[in-house]
Short mmCIF file of C-alpha atoms and ligand atoms in Angstrom, two decimals:
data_model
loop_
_atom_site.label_atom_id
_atom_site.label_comp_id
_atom_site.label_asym_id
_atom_site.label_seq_id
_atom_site.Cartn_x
_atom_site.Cartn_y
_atom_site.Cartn_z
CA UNK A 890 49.50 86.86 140.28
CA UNK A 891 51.90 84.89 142.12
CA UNK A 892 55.34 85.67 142.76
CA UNK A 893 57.08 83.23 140.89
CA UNK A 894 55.16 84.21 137.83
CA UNK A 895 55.75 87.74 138.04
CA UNK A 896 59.71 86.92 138.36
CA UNK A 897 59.76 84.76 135.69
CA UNK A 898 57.56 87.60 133.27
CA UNK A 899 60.57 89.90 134.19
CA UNK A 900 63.42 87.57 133.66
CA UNK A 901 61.76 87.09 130.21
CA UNK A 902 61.41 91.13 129.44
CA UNK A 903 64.87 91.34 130.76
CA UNK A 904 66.12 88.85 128.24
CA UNK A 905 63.84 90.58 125.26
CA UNK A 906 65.34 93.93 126.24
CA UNK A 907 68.58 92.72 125.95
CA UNK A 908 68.20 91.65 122.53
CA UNK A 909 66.44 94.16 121.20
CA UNK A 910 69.97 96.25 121.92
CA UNK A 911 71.73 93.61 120.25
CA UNK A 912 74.27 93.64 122.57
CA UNK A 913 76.04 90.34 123.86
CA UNK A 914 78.99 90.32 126.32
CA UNK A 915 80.94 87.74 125.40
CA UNK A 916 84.60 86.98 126.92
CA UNK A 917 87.04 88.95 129.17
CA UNK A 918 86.45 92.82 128.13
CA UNK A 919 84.40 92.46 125.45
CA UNK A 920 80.69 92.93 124.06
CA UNK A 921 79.66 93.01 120.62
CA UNK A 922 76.59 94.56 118.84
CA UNK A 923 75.09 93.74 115.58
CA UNK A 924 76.40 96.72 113.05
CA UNK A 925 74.51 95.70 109.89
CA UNK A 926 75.37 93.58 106.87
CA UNK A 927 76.94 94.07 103.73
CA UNK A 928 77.55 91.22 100.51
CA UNK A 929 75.04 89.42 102.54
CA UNK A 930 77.22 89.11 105.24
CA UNK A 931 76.43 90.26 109.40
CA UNK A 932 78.42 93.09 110.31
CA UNK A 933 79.34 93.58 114.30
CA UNK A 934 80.93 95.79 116.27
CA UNK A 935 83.26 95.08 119.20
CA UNK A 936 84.33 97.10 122.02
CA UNK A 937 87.53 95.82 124.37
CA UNK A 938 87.64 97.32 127.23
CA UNK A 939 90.51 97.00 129.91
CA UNK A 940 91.00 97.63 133.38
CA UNK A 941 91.88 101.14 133.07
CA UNK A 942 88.34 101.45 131.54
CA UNK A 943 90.23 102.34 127.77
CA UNK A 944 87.83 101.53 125.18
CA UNK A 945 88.66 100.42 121.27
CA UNK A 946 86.03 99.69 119.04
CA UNK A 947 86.75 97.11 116.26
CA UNK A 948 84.45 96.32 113.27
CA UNK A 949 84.79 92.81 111.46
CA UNK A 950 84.26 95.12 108.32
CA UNK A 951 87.72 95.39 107.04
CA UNK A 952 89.18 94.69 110.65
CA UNK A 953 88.59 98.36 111.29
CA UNK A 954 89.39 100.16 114.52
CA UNK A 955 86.46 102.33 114.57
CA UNK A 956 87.55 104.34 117.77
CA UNK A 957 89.82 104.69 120.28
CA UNK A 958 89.28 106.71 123.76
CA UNK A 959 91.33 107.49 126.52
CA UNK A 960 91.90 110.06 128.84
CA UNK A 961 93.93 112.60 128.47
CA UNK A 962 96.51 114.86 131.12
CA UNK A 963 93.53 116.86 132.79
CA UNK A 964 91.42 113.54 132.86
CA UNK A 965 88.89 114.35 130.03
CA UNK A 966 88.47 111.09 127.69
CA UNK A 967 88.17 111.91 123.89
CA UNK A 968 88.84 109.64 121.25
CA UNK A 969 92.03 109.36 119.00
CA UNK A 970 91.38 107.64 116.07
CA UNK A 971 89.34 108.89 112.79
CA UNK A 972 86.04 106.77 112.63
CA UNK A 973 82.55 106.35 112.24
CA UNK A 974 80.39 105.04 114.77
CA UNK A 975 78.10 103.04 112.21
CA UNK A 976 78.67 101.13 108.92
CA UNK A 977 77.08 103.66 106.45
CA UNK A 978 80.49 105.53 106.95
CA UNK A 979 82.49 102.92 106.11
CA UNK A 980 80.61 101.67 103.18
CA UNK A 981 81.26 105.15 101.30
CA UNK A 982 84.77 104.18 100.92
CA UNK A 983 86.34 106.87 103.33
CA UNK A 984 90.12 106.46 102.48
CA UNK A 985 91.06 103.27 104.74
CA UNK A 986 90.05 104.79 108.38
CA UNK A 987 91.17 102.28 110.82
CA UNK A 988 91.59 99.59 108.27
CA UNK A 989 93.47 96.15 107.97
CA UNK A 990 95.12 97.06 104.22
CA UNK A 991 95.78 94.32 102.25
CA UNK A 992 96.62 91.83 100.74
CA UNK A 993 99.24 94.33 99.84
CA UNK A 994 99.44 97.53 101.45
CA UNK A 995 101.24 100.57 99.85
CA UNK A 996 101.84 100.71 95.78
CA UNK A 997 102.94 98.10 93.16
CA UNK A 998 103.78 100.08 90.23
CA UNK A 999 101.93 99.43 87.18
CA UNK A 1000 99.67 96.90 89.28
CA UNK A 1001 102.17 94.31 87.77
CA UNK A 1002 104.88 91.53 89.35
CA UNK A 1003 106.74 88.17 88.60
CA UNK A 1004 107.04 85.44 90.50
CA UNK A 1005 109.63 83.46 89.18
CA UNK A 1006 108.80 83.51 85.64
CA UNK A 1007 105.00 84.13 86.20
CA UNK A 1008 103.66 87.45 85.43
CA UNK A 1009 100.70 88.69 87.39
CA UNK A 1010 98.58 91.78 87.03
CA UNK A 1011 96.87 93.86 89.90
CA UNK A 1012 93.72 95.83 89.53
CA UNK A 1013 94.79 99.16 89.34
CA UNK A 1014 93.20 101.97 91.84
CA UNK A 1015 95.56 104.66 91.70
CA UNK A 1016 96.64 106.42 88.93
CA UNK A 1017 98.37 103.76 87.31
CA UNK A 1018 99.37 101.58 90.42
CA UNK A 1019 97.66 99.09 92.84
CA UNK A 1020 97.50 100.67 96.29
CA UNK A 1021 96.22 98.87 99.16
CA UNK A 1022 95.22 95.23 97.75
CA UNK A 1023 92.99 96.91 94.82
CA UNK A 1024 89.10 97.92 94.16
CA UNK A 1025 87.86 95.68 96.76
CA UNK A 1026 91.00 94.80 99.23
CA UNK A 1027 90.84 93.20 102.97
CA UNK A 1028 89.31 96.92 104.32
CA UNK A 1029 86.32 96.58 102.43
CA UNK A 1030 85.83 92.98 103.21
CA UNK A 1031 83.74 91.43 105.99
CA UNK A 1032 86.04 89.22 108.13
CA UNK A 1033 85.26 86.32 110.62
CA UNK A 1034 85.57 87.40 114.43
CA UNK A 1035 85.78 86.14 117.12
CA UNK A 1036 86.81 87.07 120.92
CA UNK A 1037 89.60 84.73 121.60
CA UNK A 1038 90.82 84.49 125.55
CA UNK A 1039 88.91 84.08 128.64
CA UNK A 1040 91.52 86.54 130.69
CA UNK A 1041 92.45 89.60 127.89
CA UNK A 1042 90.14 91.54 125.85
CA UNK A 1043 91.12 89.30 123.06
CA UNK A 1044 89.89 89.98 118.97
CA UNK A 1045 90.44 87.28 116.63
CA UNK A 1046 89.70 88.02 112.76
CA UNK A 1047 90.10 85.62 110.10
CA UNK A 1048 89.50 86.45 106.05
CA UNK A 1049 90.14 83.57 103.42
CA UNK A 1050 91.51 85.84 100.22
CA UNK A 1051 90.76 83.39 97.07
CA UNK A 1052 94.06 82.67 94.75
CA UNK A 1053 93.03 85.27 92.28
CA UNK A 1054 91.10 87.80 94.04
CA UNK A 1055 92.53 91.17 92.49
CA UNK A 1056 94.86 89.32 91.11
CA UNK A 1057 96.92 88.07 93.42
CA UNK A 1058 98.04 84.52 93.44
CA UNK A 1059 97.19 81.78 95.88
CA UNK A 1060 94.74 81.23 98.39
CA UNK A 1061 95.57 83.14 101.82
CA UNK A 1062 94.09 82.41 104.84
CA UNK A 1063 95.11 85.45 106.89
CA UNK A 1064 94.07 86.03 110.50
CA UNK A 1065 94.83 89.35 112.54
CA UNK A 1066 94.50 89.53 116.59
CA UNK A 1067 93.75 92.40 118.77
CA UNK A 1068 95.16 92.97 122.35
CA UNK A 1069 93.99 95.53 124.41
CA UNK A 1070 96.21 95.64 127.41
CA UNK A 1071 95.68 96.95 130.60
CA UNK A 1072 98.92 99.22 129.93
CA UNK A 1073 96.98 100.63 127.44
CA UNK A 1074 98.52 98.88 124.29
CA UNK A 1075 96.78 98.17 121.29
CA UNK A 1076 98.68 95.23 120.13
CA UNK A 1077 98.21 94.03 116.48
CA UNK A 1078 99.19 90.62 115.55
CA UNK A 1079 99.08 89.11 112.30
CA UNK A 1080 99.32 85.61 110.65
CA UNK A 1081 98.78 84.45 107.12
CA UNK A 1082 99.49 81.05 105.50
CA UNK A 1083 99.21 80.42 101.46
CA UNK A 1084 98.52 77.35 99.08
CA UNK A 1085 100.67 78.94 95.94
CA UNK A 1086 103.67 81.70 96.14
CA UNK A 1087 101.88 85.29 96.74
CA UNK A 1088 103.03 88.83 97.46
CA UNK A 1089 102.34 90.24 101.14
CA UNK A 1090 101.94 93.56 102.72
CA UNK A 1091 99.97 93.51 106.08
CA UNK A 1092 99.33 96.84 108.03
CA UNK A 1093 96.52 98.79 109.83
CA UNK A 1094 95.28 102.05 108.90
CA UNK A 1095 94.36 104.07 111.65
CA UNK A 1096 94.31 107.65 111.59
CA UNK A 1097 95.75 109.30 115.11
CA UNK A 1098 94.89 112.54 116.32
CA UNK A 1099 96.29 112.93 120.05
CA UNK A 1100 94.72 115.76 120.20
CA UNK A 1101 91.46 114.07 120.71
CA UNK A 1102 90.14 116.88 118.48
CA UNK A 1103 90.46 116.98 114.45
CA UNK A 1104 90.20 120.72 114.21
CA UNK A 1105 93.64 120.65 116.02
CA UNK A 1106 96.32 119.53 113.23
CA UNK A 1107 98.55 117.10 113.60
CA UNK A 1108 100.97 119.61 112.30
CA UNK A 1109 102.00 120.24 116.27
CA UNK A 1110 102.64 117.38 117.40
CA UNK A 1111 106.23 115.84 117.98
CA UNK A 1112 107.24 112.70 116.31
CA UNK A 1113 110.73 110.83 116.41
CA UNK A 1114 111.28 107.99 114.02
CA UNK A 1115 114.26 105.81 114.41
CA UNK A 1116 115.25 105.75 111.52
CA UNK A 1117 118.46 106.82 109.38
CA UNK A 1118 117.12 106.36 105.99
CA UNK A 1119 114.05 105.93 103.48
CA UNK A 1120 112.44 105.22 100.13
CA UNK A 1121 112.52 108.59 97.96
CA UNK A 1122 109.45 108.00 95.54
CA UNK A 1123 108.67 109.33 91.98
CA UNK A 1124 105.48 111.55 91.13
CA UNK A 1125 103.21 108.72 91.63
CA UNK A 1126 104.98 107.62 95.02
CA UNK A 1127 106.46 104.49 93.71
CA UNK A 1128 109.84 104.60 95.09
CA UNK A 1129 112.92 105.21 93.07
CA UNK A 1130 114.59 102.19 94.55
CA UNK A 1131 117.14 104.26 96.61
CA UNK A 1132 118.01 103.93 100.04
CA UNK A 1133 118.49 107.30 101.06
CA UNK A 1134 119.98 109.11 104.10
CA UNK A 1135 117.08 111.40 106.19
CA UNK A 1136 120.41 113.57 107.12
CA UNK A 1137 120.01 116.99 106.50
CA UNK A 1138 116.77 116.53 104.71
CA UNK A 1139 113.17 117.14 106.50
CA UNK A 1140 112.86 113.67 106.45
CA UNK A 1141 115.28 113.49 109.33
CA UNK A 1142 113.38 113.14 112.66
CA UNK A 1143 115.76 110.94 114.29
CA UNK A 1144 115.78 113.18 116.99
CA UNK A 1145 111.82 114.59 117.62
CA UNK A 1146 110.40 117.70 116.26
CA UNK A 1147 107.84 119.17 115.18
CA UNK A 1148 105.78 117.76 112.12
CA UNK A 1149 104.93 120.74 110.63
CA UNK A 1150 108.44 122.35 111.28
CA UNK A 1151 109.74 121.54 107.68
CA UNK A 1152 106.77 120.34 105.89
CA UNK A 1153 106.17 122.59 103.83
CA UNK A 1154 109.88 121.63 102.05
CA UNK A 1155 108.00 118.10 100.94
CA UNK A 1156 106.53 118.35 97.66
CA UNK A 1157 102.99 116.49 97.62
CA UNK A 1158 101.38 118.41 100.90
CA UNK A 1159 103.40 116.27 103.38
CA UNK A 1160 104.85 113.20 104.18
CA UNK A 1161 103.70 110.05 102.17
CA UNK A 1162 106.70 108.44 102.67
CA UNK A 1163 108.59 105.05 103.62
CA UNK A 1164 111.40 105.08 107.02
CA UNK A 1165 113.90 102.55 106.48
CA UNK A 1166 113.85 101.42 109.92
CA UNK A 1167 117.33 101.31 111.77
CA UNK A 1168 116.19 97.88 113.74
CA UNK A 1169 118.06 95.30 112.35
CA UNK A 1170 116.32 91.81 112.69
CA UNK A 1171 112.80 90.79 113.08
CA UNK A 1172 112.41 91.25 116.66
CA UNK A 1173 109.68 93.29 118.41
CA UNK A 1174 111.60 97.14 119.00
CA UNK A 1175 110.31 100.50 119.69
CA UNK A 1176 110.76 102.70 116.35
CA UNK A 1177 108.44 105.54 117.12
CA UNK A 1178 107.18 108.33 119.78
CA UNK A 1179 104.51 110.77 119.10
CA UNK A 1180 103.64 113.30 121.27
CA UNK A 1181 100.97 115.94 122.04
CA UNK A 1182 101.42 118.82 124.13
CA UNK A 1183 98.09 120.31 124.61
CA UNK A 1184 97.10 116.84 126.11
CA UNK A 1185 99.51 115.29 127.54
CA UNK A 1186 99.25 112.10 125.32
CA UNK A 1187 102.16 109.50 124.08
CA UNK A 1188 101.88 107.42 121.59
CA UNK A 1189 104.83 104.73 121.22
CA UNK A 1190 105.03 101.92 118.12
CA UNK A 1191 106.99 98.82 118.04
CA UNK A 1192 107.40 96.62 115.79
CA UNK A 1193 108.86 93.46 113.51
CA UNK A 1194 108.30 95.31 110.52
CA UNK A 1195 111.17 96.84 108.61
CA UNK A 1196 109.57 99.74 107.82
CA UNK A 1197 107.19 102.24 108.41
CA UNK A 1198 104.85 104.71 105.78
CA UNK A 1199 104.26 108.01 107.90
CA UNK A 1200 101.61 109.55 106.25
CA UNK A 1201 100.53 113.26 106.63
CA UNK A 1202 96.69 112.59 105.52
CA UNK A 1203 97.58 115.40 102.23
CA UNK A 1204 95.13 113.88 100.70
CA UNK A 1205 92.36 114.83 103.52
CA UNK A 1206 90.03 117.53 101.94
CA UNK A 1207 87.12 118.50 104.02
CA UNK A 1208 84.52 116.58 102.17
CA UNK A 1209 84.18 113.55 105.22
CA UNK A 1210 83.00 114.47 108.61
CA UNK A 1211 83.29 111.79 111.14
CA UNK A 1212 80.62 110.99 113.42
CA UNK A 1213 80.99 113.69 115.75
CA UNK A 1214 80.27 115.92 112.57
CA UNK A 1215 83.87 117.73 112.07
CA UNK A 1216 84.94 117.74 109.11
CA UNK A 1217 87.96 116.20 108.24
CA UNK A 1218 90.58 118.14 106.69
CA UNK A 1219 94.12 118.09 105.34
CA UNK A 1220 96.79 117.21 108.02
CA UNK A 1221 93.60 116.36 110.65
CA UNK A 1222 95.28 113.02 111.44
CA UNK A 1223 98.16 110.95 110.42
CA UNK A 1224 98.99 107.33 109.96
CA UNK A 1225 101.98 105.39 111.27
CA UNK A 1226 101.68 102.33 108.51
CA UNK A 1227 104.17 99.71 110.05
CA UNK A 1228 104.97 97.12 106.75
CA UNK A 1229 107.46 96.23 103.99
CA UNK A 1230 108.54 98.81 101.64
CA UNK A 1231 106.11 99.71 99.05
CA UNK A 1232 106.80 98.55 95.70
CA UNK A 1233 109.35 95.51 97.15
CA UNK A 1234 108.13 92.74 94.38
CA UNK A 1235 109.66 95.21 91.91
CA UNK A 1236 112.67 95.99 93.93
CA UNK A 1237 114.91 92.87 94.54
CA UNK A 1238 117.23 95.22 97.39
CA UNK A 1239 114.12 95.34 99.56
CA UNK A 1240 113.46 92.91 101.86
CA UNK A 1241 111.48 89.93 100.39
CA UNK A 1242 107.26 90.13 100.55
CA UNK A 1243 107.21 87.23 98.74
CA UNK A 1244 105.56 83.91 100.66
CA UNK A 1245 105.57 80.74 99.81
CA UNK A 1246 103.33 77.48 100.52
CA UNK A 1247 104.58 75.85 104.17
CA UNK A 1248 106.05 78.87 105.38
CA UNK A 1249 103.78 81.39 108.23
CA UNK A 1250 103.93 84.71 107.43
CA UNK A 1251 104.20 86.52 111.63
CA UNK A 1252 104.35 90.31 112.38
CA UNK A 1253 103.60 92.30 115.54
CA UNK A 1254 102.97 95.65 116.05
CA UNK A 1255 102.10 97.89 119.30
CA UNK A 1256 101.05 101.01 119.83
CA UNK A 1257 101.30 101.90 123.12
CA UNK A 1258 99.22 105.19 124.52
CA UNK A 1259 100.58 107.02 127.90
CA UNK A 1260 100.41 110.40 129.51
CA UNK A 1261 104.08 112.49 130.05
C1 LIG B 377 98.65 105.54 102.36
C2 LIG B 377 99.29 106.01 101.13
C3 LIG B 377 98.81 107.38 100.82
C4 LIG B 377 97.31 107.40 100.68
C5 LIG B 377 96.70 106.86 101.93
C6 LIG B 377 95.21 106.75 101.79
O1 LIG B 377 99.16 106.09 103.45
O2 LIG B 377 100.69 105.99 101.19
O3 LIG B 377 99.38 107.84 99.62
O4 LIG B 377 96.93 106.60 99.59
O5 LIG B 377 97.22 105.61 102.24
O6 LIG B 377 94.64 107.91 101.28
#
């Protein structure tokens, strides 16, 4: 055979290897695998990588950030994020691992709101309330992606939510971007534009660990919120509408301690709770630090947001394993929910979630992993 013919019978096996793995690489820091489908629609996976050689892994299902690894003090990378590493575990409805939540994240009591003099009604999904955009919200939805710069590992996700999907009014075309920096940031931007006057609540999901192991608790770790105040909440954590001081209460980590140092003084297994943040406009500010002894890790959030649901994962059980096989069980992770307060349509002293046709709904959010 000549030699020209054998090259070009390996160029072609190369390229028929290739996409037999499914596996593209597309723009600056990213490659992307087919993951499935679902409602008839591809699934993919997406892993950004950046220069420090810190991978995330983002699904267009439900925007989810399926996994995040990095290093740790003594070197050894292990990831800190609950996930799954294929779409079966997503499918089965774990409770919001990595998610975008929307179109409103957190609770609207009773599932019900006015706008103006229009009354609308949510599906509700918990207990009696809507939590987290209802039965099918932007988590369990597959989203549009696409890698979007030619320098920075760059994911663009769009989702069109139809003026009445779970009964929300107006159609919202929504779009969320992913950053991962080489300064190991994970930076979270999201835009959303409406036809007819809606109700908005935009935040991610993601379960941390710093640990890098969930049979380690979360309970260790150090946190410091800057915040003086928050939303007490009734039995169904709807809040009360109070603005309350965190001043002598265990709600009070304005300075950092430990998370499990008064814990066990909060009725409902942990903290499921809203921080009035102290920040006082809309600009992008550091209003969190998380630490983690045993290994060395930081994790630091900023935001626009005015406030932030820490969340305790109380509701963890043991019955999901992730794909390492631990199980995952109460107080194995924790969430750092940057948004609005829940329950603000019904509360006319939080700041407004309503948004209105011709106006762009912007927020940022950061969280920034480092090693002290
Ligand atoms: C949020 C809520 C919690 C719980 C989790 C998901 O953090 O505030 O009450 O619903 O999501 O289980």
């Amino acid at each position: 055979m000549k030699k020209t013919t054998l090259f070009s019978i390996a160029i072609i096996a190369a390229i028929f290897l290739t996409s037999c793995n499914n596996q593209t690489t597309t723009k600056a820091g990213i490659t992307k695998v087919a993951w499935g489908t679902t409602d008839g629609k591809e699934v993919f996976l997406f892993t950004l990588t950046n220069a420090k050689g810190v991978q995330v892994k983002i699904s267009n299902y439900g925007a989810t950030v399926t996994s995040w690894v990095s290093p740790d003090i003594n070197n050894k990378a292990s990831g800190i994020v609950l996930g799954f590493d294929s779409l079966s575990g997503y499918l089965a409805k774990p409770p919001y691992f990595g998610a975008v939540v929307g179109r409103y994240g957190n609770r609207i009591a009773k599932g019900k709101f006015k706008i103006d003099t229009a009354q609308y009604t949510l599906a509700t999904n918990n207990g009696s309330n809507a939590l987290h955009g209802g039965l099918k919200g932007f988590d369990k939805q597959v989203w549009d992606a696409t890698p979007a710069s030619d320098s920075t590992a760059s994911l663009l996700l769009s989702y069109i939510s139809k003026d009445g999907e779970e009964g929300y009014p107006g159609n919202l075309k929504v779009t969320v971007l992913y950053t991962l920096t080489d300064d190991n940031e994970l930076k979270i931007e999201y835009n959303a534009t409406t036809d007819k006057a809606t109700v908005l609540n935009l935040t991610n999901h993601s379960y941390f660990n710093l640990t890098g192991d969930v049979n380690n608790t979360i309970l260790d770790h150090t946190l410091m919120i800057d915040a003086d105040n928050y939303t007490p909440v009734d039995t169904t954590l709807i809040p009360t509408g109070e603005i309350k001081s965190v001043k002598g209460t265990p709600f009070d980590f304005t300075k950092a301690k430990k998370i499990g140092q008064e814990i066990a003084a909060v009725s409902g297994g942990g903290y499921d709770h809203n921080w009035v943040l102290n920040k006082k406009d809309s600009s992008l500010q550091k209003i969190v630090e998380l630490k983690d002894a045993i290994s060395g890790r930081t994790l630091e959030v900023f935001t626009t947001q005015p406030g932030v649901q820490f969340y305790t994962g109380n509701f963890l059980d043991g019955t999901i394993s992730i794909s390492d096989g631990k199980k995952i069980n109460q107080h194995a992770a924790l969430c750092l929910e940057t948004q609005h307060f829940p329950d603000s349509p019904n509360e006319p002293k939080f700041p407004t979630t309503l948004l209105l046709p011709g106006q762009q709904f912007h927020s940022v959010t950061v969280y920034k992993l480092s090693l002290k």
